[in-house]
Coordinates of C-alpha atoms and ligand atoms in Angstrom, one line a residue:
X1 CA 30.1 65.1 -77.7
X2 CA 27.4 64.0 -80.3
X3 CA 27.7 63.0 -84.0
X4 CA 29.9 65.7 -85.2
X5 CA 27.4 66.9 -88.6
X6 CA 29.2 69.8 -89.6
X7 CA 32.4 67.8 -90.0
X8 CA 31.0 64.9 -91.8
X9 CA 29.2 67.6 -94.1
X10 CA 32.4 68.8 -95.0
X11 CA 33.6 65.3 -96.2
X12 CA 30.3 66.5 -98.9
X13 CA 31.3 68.6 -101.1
X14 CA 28.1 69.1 -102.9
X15 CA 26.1 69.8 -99.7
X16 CA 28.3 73.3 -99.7
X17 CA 26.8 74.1 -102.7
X18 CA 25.1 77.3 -103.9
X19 CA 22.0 77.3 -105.9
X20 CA 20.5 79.6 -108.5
X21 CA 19.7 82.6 -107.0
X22 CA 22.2 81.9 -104.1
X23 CA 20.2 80.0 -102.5
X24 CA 21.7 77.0 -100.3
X25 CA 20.8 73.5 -101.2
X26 CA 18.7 71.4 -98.1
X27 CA 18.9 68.1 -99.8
X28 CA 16.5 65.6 -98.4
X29 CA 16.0 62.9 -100.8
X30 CA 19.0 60.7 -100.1
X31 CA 16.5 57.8 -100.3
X32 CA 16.5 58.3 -104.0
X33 CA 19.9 58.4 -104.0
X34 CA 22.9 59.5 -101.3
X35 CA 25.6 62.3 -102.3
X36 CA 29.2 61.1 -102.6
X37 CA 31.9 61.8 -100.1
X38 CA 35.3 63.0 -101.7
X39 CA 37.3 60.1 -100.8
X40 CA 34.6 58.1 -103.4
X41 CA 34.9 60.0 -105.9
X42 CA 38.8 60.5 -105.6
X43 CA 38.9 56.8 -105.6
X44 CA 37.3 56.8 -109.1
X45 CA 39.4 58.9 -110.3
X46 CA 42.1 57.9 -108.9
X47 CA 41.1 54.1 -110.6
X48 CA 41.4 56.0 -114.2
X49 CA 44.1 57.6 -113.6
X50 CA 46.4 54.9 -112.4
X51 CA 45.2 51.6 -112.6
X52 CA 42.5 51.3 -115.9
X53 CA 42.5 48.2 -117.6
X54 CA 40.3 45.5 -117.8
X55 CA 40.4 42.4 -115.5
X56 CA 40.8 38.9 -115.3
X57 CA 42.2 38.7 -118.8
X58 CA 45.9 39.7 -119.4
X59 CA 49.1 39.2 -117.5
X60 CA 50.2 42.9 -117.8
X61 CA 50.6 45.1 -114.5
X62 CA 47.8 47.5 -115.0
X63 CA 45.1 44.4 -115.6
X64 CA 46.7 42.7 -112.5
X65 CA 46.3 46.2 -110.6
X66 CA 42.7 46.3 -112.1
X67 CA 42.0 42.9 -111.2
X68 CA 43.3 43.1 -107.9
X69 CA 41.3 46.4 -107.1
X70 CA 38.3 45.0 -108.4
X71 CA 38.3 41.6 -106.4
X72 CA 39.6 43.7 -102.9
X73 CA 36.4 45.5 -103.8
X74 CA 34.4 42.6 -103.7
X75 CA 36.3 41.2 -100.5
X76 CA 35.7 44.7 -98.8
X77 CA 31.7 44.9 -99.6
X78 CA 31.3 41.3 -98.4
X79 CA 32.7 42.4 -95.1
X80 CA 31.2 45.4 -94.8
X81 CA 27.5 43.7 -95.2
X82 CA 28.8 40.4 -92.6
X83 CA 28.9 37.7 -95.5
X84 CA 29.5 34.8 -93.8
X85 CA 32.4 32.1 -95.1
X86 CA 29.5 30.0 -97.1
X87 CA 28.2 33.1 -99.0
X88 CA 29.5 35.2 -102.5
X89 CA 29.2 39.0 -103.4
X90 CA 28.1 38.8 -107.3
X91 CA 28.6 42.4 -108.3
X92 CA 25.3 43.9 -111.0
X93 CA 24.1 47.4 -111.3
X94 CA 22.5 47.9 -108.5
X95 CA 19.6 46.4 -106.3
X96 CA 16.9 46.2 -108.9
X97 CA 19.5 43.9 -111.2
X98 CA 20.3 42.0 -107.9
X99 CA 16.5 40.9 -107.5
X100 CA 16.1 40.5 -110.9
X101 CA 19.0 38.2 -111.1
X102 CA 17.4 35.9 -108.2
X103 CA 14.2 36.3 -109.7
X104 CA 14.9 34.9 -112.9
X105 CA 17.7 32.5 -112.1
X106 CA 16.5 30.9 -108.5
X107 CA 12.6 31.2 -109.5
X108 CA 14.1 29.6 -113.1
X109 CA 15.5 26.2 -111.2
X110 CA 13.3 25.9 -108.6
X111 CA 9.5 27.6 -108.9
X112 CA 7.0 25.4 -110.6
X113 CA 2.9 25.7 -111.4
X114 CA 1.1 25.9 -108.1
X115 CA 4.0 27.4 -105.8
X116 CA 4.1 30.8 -104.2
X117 CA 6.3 33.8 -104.2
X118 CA 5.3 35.7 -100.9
X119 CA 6.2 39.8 -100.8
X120 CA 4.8 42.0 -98.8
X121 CA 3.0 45.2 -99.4
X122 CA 4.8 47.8 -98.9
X123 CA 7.5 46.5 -101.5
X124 CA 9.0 48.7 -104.1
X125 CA 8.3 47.9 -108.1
X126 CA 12.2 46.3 -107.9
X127 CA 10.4 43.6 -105.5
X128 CA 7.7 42.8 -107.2
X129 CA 7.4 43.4 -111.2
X130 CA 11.1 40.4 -111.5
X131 CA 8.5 37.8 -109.6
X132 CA 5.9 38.9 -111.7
X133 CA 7.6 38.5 -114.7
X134 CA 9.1 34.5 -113.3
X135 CA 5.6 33.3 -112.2
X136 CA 4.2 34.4 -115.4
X137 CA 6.6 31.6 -117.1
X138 CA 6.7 29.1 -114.4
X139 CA 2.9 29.3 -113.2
X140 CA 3.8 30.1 -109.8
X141 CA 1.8 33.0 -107.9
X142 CA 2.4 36.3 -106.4
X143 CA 1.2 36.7 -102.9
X144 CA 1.6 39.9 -100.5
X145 CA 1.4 39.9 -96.6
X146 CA -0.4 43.0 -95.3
X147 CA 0.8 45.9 -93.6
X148 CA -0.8 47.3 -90.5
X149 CA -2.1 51.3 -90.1
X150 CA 1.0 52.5 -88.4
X151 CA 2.9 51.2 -91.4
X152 CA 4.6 48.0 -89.8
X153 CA 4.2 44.5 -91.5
X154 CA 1.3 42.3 -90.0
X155 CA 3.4 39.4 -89.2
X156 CA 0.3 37.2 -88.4
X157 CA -0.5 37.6 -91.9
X158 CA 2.7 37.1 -93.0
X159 CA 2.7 33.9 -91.5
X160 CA -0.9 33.0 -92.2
X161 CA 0.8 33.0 -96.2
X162 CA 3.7 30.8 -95.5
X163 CA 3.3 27.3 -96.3
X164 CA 4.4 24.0 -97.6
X165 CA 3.7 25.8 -101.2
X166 CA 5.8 29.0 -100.8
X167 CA 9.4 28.7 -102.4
X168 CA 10.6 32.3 -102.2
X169 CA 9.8 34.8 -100.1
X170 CA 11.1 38.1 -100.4
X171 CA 11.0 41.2 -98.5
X172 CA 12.5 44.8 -97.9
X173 CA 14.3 45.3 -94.9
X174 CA 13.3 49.2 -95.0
X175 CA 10.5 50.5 -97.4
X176 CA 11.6 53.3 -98.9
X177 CA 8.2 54.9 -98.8
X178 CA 6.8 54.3 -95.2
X179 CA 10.6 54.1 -93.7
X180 CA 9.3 50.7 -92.1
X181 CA 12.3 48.6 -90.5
X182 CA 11.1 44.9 -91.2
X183 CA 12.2 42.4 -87.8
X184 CA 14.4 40.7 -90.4
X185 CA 14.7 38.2 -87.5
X186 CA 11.3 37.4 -86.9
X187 CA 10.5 37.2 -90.6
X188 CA 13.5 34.4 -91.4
X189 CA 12.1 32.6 -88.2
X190 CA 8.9 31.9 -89.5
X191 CA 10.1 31.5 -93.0
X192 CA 12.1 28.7 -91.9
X193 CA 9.4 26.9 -90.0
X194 CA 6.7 27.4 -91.7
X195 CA 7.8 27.2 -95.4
X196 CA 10.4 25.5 -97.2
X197 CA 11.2 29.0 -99.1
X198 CA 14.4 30.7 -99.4
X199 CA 14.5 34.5 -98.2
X200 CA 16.0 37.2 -100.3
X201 CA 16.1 40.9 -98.8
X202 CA 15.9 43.9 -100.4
X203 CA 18.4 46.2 -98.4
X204 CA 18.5 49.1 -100.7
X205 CA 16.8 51.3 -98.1
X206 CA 18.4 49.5 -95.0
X207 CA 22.1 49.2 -96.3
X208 CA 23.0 53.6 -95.9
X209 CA 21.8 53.4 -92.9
X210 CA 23.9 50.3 -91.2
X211 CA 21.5 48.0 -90.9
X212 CA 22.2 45.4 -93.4
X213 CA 23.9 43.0 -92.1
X214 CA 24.1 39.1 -92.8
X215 CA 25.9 38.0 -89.4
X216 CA 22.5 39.8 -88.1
X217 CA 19.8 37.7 -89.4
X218 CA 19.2 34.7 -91.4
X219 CA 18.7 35.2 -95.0
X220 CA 19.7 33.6 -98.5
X221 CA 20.2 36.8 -100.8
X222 CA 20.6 40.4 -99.9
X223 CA 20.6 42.8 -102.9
X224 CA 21.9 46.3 -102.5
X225 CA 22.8 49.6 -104.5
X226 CA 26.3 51.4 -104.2
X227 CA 24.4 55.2 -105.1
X228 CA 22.2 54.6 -102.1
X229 CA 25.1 53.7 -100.0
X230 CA 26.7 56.8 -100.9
X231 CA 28.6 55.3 -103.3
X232 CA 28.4 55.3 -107.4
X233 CA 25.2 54.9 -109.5
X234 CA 24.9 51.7 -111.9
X235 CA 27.3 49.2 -109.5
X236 CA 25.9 47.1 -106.6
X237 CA 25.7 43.5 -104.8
X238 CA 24.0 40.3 -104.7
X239 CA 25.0 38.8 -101.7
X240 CA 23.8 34.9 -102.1
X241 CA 24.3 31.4 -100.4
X242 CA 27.6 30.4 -102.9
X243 CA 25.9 26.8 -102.3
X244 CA 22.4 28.2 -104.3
X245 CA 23.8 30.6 -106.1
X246 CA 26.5 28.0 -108.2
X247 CA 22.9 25.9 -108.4
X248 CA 21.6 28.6 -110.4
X249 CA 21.5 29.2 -113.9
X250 CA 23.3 32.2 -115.1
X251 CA 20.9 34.6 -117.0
X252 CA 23.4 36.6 -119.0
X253 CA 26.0 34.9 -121.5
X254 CA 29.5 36.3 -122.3
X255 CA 33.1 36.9 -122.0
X256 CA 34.1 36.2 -118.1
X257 CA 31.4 33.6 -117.1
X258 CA 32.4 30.2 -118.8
X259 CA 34.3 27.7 -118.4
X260 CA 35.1 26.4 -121.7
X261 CA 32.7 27.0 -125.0
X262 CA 32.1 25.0 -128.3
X263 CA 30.3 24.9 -130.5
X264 CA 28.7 21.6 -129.2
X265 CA 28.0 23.9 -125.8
X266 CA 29.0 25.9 -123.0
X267 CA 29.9 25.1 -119.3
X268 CA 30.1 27.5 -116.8
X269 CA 31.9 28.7 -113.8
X270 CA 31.2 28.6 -110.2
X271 CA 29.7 32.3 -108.6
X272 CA 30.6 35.0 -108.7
X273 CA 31.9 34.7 -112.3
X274 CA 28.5 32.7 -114.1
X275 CA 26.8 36.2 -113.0
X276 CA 29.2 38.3 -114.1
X277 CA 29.3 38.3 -118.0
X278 CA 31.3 40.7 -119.9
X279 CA 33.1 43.5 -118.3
X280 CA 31.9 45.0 -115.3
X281 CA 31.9 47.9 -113.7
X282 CA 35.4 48.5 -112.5
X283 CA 35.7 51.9 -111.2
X284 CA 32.3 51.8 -110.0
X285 CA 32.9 48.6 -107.6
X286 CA 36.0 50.8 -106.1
X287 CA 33.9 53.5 -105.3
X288 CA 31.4 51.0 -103.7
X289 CA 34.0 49.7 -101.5
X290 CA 35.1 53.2 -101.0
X291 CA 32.2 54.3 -99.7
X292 CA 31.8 50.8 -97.5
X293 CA 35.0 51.6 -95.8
X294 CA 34.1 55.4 -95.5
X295 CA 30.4 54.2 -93.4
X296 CA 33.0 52.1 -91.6
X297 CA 35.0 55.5 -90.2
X298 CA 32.2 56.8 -89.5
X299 CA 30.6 56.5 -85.6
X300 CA 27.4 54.5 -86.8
X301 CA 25.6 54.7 -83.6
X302 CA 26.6 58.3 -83.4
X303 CA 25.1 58.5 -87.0
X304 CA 22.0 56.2 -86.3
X305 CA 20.7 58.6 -83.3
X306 CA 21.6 61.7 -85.1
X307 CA 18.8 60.4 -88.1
X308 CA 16.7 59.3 -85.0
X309 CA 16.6 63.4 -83.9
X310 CA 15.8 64.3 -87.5
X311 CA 12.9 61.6 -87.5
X312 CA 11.6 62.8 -84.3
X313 CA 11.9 66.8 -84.9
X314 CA 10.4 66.4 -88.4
X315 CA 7.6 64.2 -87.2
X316 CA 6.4 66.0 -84.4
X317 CA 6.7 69.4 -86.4
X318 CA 4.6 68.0 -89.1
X319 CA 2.4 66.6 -87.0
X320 CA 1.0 70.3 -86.0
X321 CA 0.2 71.4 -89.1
X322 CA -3.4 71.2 -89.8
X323 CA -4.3 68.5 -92.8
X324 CA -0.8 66.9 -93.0
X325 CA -0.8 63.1 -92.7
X326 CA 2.4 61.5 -92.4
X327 CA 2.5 58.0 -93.6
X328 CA 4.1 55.1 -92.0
X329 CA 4.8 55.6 -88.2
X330 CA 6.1 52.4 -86.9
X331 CA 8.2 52.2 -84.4
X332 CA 12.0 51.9 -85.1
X333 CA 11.6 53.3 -88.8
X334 CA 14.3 55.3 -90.4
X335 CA 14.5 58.9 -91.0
X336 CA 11.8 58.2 -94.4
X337 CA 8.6 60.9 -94.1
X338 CA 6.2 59.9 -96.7
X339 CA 3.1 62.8 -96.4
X340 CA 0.5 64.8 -98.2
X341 CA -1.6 67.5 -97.5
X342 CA -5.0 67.7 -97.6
X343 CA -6.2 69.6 -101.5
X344 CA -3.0 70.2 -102.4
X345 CA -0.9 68.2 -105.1
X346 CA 2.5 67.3 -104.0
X347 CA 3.9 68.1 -107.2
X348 CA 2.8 71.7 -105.9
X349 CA 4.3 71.1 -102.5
X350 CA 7.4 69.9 -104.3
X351 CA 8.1 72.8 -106.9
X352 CA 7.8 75.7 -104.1
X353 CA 10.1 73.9 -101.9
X354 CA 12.6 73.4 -104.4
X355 CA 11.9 77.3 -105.2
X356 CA 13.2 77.7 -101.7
X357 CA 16.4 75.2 -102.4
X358 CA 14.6 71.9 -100.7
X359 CA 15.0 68.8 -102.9
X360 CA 12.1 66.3 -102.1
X361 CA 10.8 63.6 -104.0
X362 CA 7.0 63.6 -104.8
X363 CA 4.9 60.6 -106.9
X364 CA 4.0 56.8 -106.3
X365 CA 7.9 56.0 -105.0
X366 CA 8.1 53.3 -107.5
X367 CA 5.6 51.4 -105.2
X368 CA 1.9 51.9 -106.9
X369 CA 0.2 48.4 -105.0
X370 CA 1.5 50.3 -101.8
X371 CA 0.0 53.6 -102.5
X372 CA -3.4 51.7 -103.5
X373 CA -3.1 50.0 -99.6
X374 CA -2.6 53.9 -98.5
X375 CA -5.6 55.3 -100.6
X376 CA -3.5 57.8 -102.1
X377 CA -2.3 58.3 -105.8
X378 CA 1.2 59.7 -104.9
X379 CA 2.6 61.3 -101.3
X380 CA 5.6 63.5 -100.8
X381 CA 9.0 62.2 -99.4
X382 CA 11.5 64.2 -97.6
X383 CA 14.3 61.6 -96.6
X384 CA 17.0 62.4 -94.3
X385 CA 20.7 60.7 -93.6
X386 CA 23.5 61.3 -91.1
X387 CA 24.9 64.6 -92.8
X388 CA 21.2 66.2 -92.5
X389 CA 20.8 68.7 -89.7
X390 CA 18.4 70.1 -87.5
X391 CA 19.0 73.5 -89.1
X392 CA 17.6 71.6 -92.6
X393 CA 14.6 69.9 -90.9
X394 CA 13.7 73.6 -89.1
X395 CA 13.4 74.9 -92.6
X396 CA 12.0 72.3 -94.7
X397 CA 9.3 72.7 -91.8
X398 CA 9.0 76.6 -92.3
X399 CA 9.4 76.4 -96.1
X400 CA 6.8 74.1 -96.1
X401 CA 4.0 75.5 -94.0
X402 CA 5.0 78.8 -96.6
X403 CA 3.8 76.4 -99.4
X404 CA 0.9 75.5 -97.8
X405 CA -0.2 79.0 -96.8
X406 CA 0.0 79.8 -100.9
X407 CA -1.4 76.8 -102.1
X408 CA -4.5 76.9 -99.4
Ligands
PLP501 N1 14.2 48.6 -103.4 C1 13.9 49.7 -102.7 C2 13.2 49.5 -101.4 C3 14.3 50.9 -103.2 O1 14.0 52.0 -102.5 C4 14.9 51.0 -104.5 C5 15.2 52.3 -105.0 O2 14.7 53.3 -104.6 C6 15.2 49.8 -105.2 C7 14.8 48.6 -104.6 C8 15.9 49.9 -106.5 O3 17.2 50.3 -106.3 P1 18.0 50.7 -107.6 O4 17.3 51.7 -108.3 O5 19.3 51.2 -107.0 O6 18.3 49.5 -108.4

C-alpha cells in the first residue's frame, strides 16, 4: 500500500475544517508555513500545563523539568537534522534569525574589505538583505551565481565566483519560489576546493520535506524554521560547527549567555548559550522537537513520492492550460509551483481561488532579485506537502481554469 494521506490528514485537525459558506479548505501554501499535527500542539500545551518555568536558573522541580525539556529538545532537533558530534543546535526564532545570526557574528570576525560573500539567485530576502547589511560595515561584497532557464543553479558559474577572495558562501537547499533542490554535495565540493569560504545553508524550504540533513553533505551552518517544519511559529535552529561557532562573537547580550560580568567587562560562554540571551522560547522548542519526532513516524519515502505525484499531476495539468507558465522546472524539485498567467494579476487569480476555499500565496515570495532574473513582478505559488491529495490538486486545477475563464 502507498502513503496512507487520509490517515495522516487526520493527525490535522485544521485540514478538516469548514470554511465560510461551508466550503472545505484545500490548503496549498505550506511553503509559507505548514499546519500543526495534534501531538505538537498537545505538547505545547501539555509544556504549560505541567512543566512552565524558566530554565537554567533555579533548583526547583518545575525549572529542572523545564530545563530538562528544553535541552531534550535541543538533543532531539540535532538528531533529527544528522548533527554530527563536532557540531551545536543554537535555538533563535526561526531561519531568518539563524542567517542573520551567522551573518552578523561569522561575517563580524572573519569578512574584511575586498572579500566576497557568494549567494545565489534564486535566494530568498532571509539570504541576502543579513549579508547585505555585514558587507556594508566590513567592505566585503555581495556576489550571486546564476540560475539556468529550467530553474536549476548554473554550477559553472557558481564555480567561476569561488575563489581565494570568497569567505562565505551561502545557499538555499530548496528555493521556496522555483522549488529548486540545490546538489548540496556538489556545491560543498567546489566550495572546498576552490575557496577558502565556510558554507551555511538555508534549509527552510528543504527541512519539511526530509532533506536536510548534515550526515548528508558537507556544510558549516544550516538554519531552519520549526512553523515550516510543521512545528510552531517564532522557534528554530542554527545548526553550526561548535569549533566556529564558540569563535564567534555573540550579537545579543543578556541573562543566560555570560560567563561572569563586571563592571570592568563581560566574558562569555561557549555555544549554545553566547547565542542564547535571555529567555527563550520554551514551549516553542518542545513543539519543534515534537514535530521532529512526528516527521520521524512518519514513512518519509512514502511521503517524498506522495509530494512527487502532486508535482507531477499539478505540473502536467497546468501545463495544458493556454498562457500559464510555470516557473522553475528542474529536475528533482519539490512539490513548489511558482506560475502566472498571461494578462491576469495573480492577486486576481488568488482572491477567486480562495472564493472557492484554495489558499495560495501570490507576490514577489520574499525574493524580488529572483523575480527580476524571471522578468516578472510577482507569480502565484501553490505549495503542496505530504497531507495534500490528488483530490486537492484536481480542484485547485478546475478552480483555477474557472478563474481564468472569468478573468479572460
Ligand atoms: N529562506 C527561505 C528559502 C524561505 O522560504 C523562508 C521563508 O519563507 C525563509 C528563509 C525565512 O524563514 P522564516 O520566515 O521562518 O524565518
Amino acid at each position: 500500500m502507498g502513503f496512507d494521506v487520509e490517515k495522516v490528514r487526520k493527525d490535522f485537525p485544521i485540514l478538516s475544517k469548514t470554511l465560510e459558506g461551508g466550503k472545505k479548505l484545500v490548503y496549498l501554501d505550506s511553503s509559507a508555513t505548514a499546519q500543526k499535527p495534534q501531538c505538537v500542539i498537545d505538547a505545547i500545551v501539555d509544556f504549560y500545563r505541567d512543566k512552565n518555568s524558566n530554565i537554567h536558573r533555579s533548583a526547583h522541580a518545575l525549572s529542572m523539568a523545564a530545563t530538562q525539556a528544553y535541552e531534550d529538545a535541543r538533543k532531539t532537533l540535532c538528531g533529527f537534522f544528522g548533527a554530527p558530534k563536532d557540531f551545536t543546535g543554537v535555538f533563535t526564532r526561526g531561519t531568518t534569525e539563524s542567517l542573520n545570526l551567522v551573518a552578523a557574528c561569522y561575517g563580524a570576525a572573519n569578512l574584511k574589505e575586498g572579500d566576497e560573500i557568494l549567494l545565489t539567485q534564486m535566494e530568498h530576502h532571509a539570504n541576502i538583505v543579513p549579508w547585505q547589511m555585514i558587507a556594508l560595515r566590513t567592505g566585503a561584497r555581495v556576489r550571486a551565481a546564476n540560475i539556468l532557464p529550467d530553474g536549476s543553479l548554473d554550477l559553472d558559474d557558481f564555480k567561476s565566483k569561488l575563489s581565494a577572495r570568497t569567505k562565505i558562501v551561502s545557499v538555499a537547499q530548496a528555493s521556496n519560489v522555483l522549488g529548486t533542490v540545490n546538489p548540496l554535495g556538489e556545491i560543498s565540493a567546489l566550495v572546498r576546493k576552490y575557496s577558502p569560504a565556510a558554507l551555511s545553508m538555508d534549509a527552510a524550504q528543504s527541512a519539511p520535506h526530509y532533506l536536510a540533513n548534515l550526515g548528508d553533505f558537507d556544510c558549516d551552518f544550516i538554519s531552519v524554521s520549526g512553523h515550516k517544519c510543521y512545528g510552531p511559529t517564532g522557534i528554530g535552529m542554527l545548526i553550526g560547527r561548535t569549533e566556529l561557532l564558540d569563535a564567534m562573537p555573540p550579537y545579543q547580550g543578556g541573562g543566560d549567555m555570560i560567563d561572569s560580568v563586571s563592571w570592568e567587562g563581560t566574558t562569555f560562554r561557549p555555544s549554545p548559550e553566547r547565542f542564547e540571551a535571555g529567555t527563550p522560547n520554551i514551549a516553542g522548542a518542545v513543539g519543534f522537537a515534537r514535530a521532529a519526532q512526528y516527521m520521524e513516524s512518519l514513512d518519509k519515502n512514502g511521503a517524498r513520492a506522495h509530494e512527487e505525484e502532486l508535482l507531477e499531476f499539478t505540473t502536467a495539468e497546468l501545463s495544458k492550460i493556454d498562457g500559464v507558465k510555470i516557473f522553475g522546472r528542474a529536475k528533482g524539485k519539490l512539490a513548489i509551483i511558482s506560475f502566472a498567467a498571461e494578462g491576469v494579476h495573480p492577486h486576481d487569480i488568488s482572491s477567486l481561488l480562495n472564493a472557492g476555499g484554495i489558499g495560495i500565496r501570490t507576490g514577489h515570495h520574499c525574493a524580488e532579485p529572483l523575480m527580476k532574473t524571471l522578468g516578472v513582478p510577482s507569480t502565484c505559488r501553490a505549495s503542496f506537502t505530504f497531507y495534500n491529495t490528488l483530490e486537492e490538486a484536481a480542484y485547485f486545477v478546475e478552480r483555477l481554469k474557472h478563474a481564468l475563464s472569468i478573468l479572460r
